[in-house]
GROMACS .gro file of N, CA, C and O in nm:
model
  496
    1UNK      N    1  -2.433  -4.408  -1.102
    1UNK     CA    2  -2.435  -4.277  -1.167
    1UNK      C    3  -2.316  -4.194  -1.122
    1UNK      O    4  -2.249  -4.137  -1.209
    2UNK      N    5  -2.276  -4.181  -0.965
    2UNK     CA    6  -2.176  -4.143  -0.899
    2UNK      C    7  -2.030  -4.176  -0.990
    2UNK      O    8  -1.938  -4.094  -0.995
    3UNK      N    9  -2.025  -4.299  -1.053
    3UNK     CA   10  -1.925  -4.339  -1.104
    3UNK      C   11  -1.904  -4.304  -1.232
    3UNK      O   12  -1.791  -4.258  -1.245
    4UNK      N   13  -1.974  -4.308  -1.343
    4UNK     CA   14  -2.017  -4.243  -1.417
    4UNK      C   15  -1.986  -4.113  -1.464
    4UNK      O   16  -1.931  -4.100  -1.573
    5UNK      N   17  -2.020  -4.003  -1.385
    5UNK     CA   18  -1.992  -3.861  -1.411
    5UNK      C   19  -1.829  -3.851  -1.391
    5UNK      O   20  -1.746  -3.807  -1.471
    6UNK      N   21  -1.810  -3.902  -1.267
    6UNK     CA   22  -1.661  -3.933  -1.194
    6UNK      C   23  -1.580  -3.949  -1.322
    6UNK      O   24  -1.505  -3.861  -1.366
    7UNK      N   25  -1.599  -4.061  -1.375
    7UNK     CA   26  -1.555  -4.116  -1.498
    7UNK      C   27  -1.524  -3.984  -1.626
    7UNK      O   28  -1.409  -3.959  -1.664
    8UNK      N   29  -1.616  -3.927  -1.668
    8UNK     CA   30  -1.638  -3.842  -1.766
    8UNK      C   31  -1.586  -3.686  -1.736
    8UNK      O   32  -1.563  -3.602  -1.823
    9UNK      N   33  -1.575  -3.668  -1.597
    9UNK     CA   34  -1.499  -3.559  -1.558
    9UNK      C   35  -1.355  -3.616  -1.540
    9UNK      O   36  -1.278  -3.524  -1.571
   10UNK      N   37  -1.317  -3.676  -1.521
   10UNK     CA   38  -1.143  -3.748  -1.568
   10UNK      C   39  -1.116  -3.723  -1.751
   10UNK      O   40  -1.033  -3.660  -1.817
   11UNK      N   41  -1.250  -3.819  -1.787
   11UNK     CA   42  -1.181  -3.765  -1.936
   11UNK      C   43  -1.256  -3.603  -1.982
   11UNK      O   44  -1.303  -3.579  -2.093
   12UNK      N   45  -1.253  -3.546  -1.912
   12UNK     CA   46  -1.285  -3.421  -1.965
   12UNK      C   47  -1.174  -3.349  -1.934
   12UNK      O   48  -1.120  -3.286  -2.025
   13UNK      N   49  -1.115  -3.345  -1.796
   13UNK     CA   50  -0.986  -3.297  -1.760
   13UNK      C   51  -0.878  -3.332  -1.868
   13UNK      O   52  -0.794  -3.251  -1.908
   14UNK      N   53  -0.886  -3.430  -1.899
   14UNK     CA   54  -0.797  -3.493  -1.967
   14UNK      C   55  -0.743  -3.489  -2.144
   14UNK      O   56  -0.651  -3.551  -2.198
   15UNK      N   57  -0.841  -3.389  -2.204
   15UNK     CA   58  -0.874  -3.321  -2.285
   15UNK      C   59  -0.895  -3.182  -2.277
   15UNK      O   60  -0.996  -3.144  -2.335
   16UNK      N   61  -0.832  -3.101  -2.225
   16UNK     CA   62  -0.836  -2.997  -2.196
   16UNK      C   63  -0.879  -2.912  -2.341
   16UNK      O   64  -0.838  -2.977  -2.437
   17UNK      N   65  -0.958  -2.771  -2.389
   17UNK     CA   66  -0.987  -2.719  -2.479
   17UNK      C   67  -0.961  -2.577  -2.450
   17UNK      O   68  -1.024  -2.514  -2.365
   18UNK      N   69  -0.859  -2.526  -2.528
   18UNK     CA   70  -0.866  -2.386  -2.469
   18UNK      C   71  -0.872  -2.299  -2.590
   18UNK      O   72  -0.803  -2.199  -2.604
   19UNK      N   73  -0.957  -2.342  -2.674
   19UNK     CA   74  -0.910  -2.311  -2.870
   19UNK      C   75  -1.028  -2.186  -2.879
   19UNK      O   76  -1.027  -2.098  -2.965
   20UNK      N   77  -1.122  -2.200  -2.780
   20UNK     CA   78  -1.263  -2.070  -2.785
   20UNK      C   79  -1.340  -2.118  -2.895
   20UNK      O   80  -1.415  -2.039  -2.952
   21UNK      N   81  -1.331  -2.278  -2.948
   21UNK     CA   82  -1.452  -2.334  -3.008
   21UNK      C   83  -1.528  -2.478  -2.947
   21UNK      O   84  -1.494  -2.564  -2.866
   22UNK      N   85  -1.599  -2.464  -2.996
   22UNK     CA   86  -1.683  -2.622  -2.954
   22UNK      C   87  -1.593  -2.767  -3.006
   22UNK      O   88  -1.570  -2.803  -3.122
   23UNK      N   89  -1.558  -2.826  -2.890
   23UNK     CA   90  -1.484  -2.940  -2.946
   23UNK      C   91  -1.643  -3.063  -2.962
   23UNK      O   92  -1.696  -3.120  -2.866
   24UNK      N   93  -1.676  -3.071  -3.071
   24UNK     CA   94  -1.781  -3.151  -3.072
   24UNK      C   95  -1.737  -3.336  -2.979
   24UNK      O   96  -1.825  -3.410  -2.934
   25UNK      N   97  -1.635  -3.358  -2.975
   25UNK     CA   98  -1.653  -3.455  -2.943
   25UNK      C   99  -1.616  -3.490  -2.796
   25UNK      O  100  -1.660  -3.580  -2.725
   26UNK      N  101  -1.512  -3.383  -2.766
   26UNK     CA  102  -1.458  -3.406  -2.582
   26UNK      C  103  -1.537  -3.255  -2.499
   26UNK      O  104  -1.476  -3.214  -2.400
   27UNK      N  105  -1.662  -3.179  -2.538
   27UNK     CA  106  -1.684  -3.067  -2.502
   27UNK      C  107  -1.798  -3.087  -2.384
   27UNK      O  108  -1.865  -3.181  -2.427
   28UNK      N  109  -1.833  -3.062  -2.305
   28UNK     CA  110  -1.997  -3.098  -2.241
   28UNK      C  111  -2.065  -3.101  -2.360
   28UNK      O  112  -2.013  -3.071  -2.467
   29UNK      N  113  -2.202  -3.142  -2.342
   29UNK     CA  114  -2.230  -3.127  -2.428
   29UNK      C  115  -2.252  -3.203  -2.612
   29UNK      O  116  -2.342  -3.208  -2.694
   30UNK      N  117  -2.132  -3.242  -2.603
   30UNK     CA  118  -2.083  -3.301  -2.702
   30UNK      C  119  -2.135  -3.484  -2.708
   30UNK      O  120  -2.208  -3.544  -2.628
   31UNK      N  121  -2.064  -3.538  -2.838
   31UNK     CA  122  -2.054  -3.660  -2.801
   31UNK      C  123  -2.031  -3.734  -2.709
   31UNK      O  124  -2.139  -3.776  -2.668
   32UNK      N  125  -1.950  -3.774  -2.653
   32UNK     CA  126  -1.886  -3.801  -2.538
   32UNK      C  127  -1.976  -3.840  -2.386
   32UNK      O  128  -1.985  -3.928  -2.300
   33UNK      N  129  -2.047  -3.671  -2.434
   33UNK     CA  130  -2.178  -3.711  -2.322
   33UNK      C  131  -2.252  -3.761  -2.366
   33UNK      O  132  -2.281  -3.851  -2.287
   34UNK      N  133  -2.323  -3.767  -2.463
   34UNK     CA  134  -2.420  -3.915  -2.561
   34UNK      C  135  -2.385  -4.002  -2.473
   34UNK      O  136  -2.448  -4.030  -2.371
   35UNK      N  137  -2.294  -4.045  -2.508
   35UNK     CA  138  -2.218  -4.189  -2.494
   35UNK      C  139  -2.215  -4.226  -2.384
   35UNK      O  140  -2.245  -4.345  -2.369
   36UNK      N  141  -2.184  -4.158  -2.276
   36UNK     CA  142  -2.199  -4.181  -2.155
   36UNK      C  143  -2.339  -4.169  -2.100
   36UNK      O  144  -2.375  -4.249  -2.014
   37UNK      N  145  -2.421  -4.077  -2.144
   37UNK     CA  146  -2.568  -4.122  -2.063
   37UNK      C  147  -2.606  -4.249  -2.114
   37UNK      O  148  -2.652  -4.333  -2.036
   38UNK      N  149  -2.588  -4.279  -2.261
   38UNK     CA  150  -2.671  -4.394  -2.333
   38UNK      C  151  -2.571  -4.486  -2.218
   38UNK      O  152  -2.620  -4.477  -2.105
   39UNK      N  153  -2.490  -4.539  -2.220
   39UNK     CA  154  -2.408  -4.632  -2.166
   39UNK      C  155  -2.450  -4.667  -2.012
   39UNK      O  156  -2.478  -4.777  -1.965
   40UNK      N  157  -2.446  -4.554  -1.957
   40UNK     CA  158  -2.516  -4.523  -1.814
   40UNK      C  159  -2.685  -4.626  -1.828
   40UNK      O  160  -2.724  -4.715  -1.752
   41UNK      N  161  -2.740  -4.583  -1.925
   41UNK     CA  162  -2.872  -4.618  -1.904
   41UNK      C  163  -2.873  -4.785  -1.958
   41UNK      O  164  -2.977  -4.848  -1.935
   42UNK      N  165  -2.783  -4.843  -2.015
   42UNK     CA  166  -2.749  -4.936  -2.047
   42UNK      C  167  -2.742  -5.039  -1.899
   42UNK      O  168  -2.799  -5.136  -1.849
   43UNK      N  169  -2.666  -4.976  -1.882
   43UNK     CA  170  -2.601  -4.974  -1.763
   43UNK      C  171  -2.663  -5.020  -1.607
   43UNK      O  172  -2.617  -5.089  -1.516
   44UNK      N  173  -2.830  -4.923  -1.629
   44UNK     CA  174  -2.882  -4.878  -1.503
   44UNK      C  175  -3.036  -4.961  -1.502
   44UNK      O  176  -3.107  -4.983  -1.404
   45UNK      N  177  -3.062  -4.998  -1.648
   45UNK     CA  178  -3.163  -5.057  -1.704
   45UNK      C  179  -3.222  -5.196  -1.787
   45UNK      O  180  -3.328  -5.250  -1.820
   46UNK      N  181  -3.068  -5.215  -1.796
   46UNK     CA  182  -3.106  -5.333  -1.888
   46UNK      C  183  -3.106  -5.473  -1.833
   46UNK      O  184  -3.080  -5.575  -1.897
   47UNK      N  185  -3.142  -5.464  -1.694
   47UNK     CA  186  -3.203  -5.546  -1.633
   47UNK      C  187  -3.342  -5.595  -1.666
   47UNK      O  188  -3.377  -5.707  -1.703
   48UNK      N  189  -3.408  -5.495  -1.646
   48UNK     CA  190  -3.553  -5.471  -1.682
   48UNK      C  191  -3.544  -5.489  -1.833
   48UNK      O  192  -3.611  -5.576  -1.888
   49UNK      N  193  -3.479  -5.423  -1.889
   49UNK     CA  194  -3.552  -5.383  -2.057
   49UNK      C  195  -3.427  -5.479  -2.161
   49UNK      O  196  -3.332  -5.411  -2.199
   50UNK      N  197  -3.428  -5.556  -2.183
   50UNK     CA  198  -3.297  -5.678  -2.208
   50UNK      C  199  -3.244  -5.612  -2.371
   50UNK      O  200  -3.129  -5.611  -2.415
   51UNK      N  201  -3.363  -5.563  -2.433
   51UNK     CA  202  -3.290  -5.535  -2.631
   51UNK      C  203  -3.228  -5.403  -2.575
   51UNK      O  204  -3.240  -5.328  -2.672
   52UNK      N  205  -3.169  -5.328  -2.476
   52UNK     CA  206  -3.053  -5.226  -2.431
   52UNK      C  207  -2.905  -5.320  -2.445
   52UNK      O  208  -2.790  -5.276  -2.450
   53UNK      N  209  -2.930  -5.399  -2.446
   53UNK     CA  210  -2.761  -5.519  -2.491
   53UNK      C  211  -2.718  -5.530  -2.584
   53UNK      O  212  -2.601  -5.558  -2.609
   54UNK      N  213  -2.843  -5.502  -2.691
   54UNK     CA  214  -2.779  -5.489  -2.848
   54UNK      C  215  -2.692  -5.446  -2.863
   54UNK      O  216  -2.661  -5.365  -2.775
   55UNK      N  217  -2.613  -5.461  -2.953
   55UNK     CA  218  -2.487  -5.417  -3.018
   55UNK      C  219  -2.540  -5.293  -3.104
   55UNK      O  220  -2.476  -5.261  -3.204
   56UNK      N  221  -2.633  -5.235  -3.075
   56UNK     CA  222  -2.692  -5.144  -3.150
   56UNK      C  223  -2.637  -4.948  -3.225
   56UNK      O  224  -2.662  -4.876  -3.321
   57UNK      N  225  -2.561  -4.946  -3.110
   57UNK     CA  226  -2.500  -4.807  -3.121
   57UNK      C  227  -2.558  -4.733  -3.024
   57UNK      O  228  -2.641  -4.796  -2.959
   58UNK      N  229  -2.539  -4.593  -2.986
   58UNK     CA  230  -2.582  -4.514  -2.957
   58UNK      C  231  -2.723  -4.440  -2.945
   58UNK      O  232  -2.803  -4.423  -2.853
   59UNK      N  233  -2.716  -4.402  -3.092
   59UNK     CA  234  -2.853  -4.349  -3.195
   59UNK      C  235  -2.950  -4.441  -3.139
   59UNK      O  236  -3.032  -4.400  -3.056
   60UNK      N  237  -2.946  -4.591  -3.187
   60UNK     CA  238  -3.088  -4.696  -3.158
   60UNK      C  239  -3.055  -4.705  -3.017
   60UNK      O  240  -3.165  -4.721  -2.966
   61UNK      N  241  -2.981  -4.703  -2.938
   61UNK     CA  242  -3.012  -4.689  -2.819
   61UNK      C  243  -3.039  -4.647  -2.702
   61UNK      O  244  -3.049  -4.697  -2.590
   62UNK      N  245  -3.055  -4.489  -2.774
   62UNK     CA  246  -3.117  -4.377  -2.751
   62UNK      C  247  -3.268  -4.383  -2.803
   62UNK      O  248  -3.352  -4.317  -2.741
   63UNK      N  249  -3.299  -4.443  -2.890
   63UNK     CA  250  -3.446  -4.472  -2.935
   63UNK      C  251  -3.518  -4.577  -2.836
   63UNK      O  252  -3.636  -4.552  -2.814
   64UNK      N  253  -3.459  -4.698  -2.770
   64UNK     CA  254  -3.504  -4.801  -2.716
   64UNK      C  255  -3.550  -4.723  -2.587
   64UNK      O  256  -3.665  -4.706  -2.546
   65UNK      N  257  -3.442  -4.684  -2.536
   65UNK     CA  258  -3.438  -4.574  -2.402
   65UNK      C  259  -3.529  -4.494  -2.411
   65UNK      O  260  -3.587  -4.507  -2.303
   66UNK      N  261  -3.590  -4.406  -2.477
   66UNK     CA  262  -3.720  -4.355  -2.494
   66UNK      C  263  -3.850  -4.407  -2.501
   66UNK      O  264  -3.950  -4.353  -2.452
   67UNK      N  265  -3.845  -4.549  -2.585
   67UNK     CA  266  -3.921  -4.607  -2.587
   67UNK      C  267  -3.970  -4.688  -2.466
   67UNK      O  268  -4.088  -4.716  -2.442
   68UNK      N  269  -3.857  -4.726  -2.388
   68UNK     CA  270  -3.885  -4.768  -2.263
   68UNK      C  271  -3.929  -4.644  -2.127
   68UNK      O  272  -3.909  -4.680  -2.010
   69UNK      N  273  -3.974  -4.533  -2.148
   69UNK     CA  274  -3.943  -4.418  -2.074
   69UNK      C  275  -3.860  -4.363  -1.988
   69UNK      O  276  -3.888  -4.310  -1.880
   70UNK      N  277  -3.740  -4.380  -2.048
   70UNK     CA  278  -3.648  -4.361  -1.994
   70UNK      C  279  -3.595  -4.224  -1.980
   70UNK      O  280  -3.543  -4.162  -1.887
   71UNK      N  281  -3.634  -4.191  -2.136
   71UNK     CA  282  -3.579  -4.021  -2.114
   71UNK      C  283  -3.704  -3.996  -2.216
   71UNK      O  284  -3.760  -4.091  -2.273
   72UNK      N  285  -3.751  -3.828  -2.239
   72UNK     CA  286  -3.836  -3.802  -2.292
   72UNK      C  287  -3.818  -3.814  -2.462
   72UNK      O  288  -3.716  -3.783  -2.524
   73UNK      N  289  -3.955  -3.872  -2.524
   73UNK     CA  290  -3.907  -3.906  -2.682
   73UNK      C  291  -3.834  -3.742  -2.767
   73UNK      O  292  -3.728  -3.721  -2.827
   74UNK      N  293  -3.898  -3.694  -2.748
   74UNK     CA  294  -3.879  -3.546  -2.785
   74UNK      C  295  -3.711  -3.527  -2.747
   74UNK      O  296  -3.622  -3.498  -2.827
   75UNK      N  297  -3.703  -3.543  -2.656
   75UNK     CA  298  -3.556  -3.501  -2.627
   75UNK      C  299  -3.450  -3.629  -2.654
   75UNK      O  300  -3.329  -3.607  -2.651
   76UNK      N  301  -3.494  -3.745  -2.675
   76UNK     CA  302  -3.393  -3.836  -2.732
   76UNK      C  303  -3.405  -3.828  -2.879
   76UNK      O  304  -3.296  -3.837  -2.936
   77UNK      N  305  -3.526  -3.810  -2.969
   77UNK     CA  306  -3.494  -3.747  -3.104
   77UNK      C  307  -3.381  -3.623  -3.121
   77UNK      O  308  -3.323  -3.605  -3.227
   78UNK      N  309  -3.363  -3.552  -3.020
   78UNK     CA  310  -3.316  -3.398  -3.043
   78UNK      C  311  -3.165  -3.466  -3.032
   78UNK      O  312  -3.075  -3.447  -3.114
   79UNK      N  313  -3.159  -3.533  -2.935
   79UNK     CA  314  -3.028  -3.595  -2.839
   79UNK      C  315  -2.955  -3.714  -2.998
   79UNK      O  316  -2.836  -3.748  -3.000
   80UNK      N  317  -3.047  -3.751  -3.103
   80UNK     CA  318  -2.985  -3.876  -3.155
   80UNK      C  319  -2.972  -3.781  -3.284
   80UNK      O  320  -2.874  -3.817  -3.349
   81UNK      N  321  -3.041  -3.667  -3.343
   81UNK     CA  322  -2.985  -3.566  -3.412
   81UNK      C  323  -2.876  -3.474  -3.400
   81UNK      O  324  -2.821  -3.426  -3.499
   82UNK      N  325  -2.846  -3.450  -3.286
   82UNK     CA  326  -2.732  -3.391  -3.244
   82UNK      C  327  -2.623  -3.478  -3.277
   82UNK      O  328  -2.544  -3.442  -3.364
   83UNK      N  329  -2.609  -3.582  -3.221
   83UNK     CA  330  -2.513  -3.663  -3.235
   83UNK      C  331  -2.519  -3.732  -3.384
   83UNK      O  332  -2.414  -3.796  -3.389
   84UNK      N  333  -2.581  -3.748  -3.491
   84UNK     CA  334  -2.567  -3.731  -3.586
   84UNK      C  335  -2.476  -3.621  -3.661
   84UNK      O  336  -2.396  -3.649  -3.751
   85UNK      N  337  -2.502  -3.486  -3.610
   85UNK     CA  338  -2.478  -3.368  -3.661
   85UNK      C  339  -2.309  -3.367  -3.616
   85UNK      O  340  -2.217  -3.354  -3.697
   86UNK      N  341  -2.296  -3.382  -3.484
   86UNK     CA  342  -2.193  -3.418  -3.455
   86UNK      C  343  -2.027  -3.468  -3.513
   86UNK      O  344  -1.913  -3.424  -3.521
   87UNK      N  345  -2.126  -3.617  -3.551
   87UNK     CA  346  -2.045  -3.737  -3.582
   87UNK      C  347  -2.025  -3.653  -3.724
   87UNK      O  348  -1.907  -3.618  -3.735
   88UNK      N  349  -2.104  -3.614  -3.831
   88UNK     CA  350  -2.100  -3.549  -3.930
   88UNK      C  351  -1.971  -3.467  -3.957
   88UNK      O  352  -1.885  -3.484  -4.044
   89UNK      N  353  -1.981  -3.368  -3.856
   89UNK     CA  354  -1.914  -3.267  -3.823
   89UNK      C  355  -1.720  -3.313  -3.797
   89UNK      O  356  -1.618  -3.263  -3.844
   90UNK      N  357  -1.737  -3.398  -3.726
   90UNK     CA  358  -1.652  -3.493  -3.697
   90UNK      C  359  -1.545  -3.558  -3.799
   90UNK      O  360  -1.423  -3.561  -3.791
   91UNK      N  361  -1.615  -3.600  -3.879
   91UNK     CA  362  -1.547  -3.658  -4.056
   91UNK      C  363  -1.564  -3.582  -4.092
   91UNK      O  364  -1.448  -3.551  -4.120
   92UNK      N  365  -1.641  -3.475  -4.135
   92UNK     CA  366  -1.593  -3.397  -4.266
   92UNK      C  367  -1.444  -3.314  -4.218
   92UNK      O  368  -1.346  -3.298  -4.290
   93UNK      N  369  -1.460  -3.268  -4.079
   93UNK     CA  370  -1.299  -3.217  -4.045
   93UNK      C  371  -1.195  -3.300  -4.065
   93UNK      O  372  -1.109  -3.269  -4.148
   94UNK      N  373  -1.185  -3.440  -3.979
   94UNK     CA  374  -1.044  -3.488  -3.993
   94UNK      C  375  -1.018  -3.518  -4.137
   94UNK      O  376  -0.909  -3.524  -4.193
   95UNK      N  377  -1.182  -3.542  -4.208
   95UNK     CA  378  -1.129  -3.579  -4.371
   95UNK      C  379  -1.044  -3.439  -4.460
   95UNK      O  380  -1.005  -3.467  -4.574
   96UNK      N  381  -1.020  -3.309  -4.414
   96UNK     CA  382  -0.997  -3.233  -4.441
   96UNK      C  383  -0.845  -3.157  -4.377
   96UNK      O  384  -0.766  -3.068  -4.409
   97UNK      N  385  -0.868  -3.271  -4.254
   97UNK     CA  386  -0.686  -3.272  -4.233
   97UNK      C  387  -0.709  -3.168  -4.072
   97UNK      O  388  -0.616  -3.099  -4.029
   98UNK      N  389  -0.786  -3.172  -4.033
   98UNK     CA  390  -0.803  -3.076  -3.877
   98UNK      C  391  -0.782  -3.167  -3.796
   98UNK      O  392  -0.838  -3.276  -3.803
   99UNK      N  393  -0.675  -3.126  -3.685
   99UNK     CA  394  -0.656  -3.226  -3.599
   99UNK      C  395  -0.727  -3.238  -3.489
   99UNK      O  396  -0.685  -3.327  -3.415
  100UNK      N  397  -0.841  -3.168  -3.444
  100UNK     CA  398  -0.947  -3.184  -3.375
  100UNK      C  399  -1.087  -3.132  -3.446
  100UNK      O  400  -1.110  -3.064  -3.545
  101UNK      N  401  -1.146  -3.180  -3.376
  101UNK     CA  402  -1.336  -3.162  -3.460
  101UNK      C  403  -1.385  -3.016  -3.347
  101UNK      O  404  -1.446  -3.025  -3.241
  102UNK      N  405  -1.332  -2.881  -3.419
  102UNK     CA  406  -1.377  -2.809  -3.370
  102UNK      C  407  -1.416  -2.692  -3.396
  102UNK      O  408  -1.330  -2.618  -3.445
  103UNK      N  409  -1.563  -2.630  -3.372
  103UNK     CA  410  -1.617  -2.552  -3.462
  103UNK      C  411  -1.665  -2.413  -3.408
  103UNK      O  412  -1.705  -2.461  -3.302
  104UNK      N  413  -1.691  -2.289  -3.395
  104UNK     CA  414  -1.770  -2.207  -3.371
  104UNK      C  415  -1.916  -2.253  -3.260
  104UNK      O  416  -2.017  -2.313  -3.295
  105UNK      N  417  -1.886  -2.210  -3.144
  105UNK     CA  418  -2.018  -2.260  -3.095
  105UNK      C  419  -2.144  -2.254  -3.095
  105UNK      O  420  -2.234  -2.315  -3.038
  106UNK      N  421  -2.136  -2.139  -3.195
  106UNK     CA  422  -2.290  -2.074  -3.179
  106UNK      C  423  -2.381  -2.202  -3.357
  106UNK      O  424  -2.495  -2.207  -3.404
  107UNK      N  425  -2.239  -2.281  -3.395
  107UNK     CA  426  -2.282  -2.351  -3.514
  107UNK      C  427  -2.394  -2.466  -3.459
  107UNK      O  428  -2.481  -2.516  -3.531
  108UNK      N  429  -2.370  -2.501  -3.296
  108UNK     CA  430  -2.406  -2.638  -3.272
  108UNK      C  431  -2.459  -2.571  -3.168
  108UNK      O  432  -2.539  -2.655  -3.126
  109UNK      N  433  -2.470  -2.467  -3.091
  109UNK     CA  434  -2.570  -2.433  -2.997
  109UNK      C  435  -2.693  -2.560  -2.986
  109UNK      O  436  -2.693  -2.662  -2.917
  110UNK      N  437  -2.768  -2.522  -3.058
  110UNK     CA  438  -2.896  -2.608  -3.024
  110UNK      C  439  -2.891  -2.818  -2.987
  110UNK      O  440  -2.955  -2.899  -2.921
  111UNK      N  441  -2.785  -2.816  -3.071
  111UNK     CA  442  -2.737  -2.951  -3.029
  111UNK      C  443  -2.694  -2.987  -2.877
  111UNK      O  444  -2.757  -3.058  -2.798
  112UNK      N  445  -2.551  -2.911  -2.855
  112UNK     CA  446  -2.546  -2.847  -2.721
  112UNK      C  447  -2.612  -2.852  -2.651
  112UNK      O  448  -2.598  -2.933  -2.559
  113UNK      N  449  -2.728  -2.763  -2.660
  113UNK     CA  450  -2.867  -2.782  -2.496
  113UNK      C  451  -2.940  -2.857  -2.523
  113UNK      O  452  -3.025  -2.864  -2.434
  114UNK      N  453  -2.963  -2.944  -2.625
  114UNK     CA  454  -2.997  -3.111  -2.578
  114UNK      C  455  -2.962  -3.199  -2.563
  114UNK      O  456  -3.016  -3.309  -2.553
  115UNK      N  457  -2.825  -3.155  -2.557
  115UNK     CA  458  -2.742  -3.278  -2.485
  115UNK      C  459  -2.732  -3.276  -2.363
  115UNK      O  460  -2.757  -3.376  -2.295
  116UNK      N  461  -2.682  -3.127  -2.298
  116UNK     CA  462  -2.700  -3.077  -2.183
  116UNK      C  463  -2.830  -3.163  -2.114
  116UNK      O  464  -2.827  -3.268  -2.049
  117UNK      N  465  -2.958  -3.069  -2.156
  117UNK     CA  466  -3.036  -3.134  -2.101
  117UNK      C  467  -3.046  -3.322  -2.071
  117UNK      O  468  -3.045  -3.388  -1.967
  118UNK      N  469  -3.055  -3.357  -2.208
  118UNK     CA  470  -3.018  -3.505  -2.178
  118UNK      C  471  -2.955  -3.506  -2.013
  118UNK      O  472  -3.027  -3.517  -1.914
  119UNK      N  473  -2.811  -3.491  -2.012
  119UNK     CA  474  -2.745  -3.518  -1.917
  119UNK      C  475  -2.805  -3.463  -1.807
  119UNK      O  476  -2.814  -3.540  -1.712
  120UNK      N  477  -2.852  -3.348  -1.789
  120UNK     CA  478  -2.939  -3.320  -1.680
  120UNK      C  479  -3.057  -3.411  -1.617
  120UNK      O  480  -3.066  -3.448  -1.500
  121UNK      N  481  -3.135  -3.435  -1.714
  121UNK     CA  482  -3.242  -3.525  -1.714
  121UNK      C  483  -3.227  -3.696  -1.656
  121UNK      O  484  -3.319  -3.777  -1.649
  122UNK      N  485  -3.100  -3.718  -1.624
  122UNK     CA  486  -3.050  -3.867  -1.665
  122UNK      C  487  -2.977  -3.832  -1.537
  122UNK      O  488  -3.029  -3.875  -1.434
  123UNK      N  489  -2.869  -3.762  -1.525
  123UNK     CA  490  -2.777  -3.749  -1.369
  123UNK      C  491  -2.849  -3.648  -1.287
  123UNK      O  492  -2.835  -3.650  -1.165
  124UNK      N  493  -2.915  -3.570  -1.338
  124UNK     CA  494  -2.964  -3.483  -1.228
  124UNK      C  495  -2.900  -3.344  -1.221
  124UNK      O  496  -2.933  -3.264  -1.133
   0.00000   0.00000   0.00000
């Protein structure tokens, strides 16, 4: 887990945002952190729980992870809608020619603090 966050605070530095909107995809919060808890739990679990190897994505493997009690169902539904909303958010900008995916924060608030949480819930 130590390695992990380590990891995700490099690429967070590394992406710096100073625009005063939500970068949906390099922001806390954001994608990015999806990806890294699901991966983490991949990671931390799939010893025990073997269909976490799927080639599945994110989304379903955020569903398996719940299903295995890994994180609460409630909050991995919230966590695999967000990142839907996200990814959404994501293409309709660059399809429109924006060179980053970035929006008003108060648009994705609620996405935001369940991702947060996620990551809370998962690193501590």
């Amino acid at each position: 887990a130590h390695e992990v966050i380590r990891m995700r605070e490099r690429m967070h530095e590394a992406h710096p945002n100073r625009s005063g909107l939500f970068d949906v995809k390099h922001d806390r919060g954001g994608m990015i952190d999806v990806e890294f808890v699901v991966q983490y739990l991949v990671l931390a679990h799939a010893h025990r729980h073997r269909d976490l190897t799927g080639n599945l994505g994110n989304i379903a493997l955020l569903g398996l992870a719940a299903g295995h009690a890994l994180v609460a169902p409630e909050l991995a539904r919230q966590c695999q809608d967000a990142y839907r909303e996200f990814r959404r958010l994501q293409h309709a900008l660059r399809l429109n020619g924006a060179q980053f995916a970035r929006v008003p924060a108060e648009r994705v608030s609620a996405q935001v603090r369940a991702v947060r949480a996620l990551w809370a819930r998962v690193f501590g």
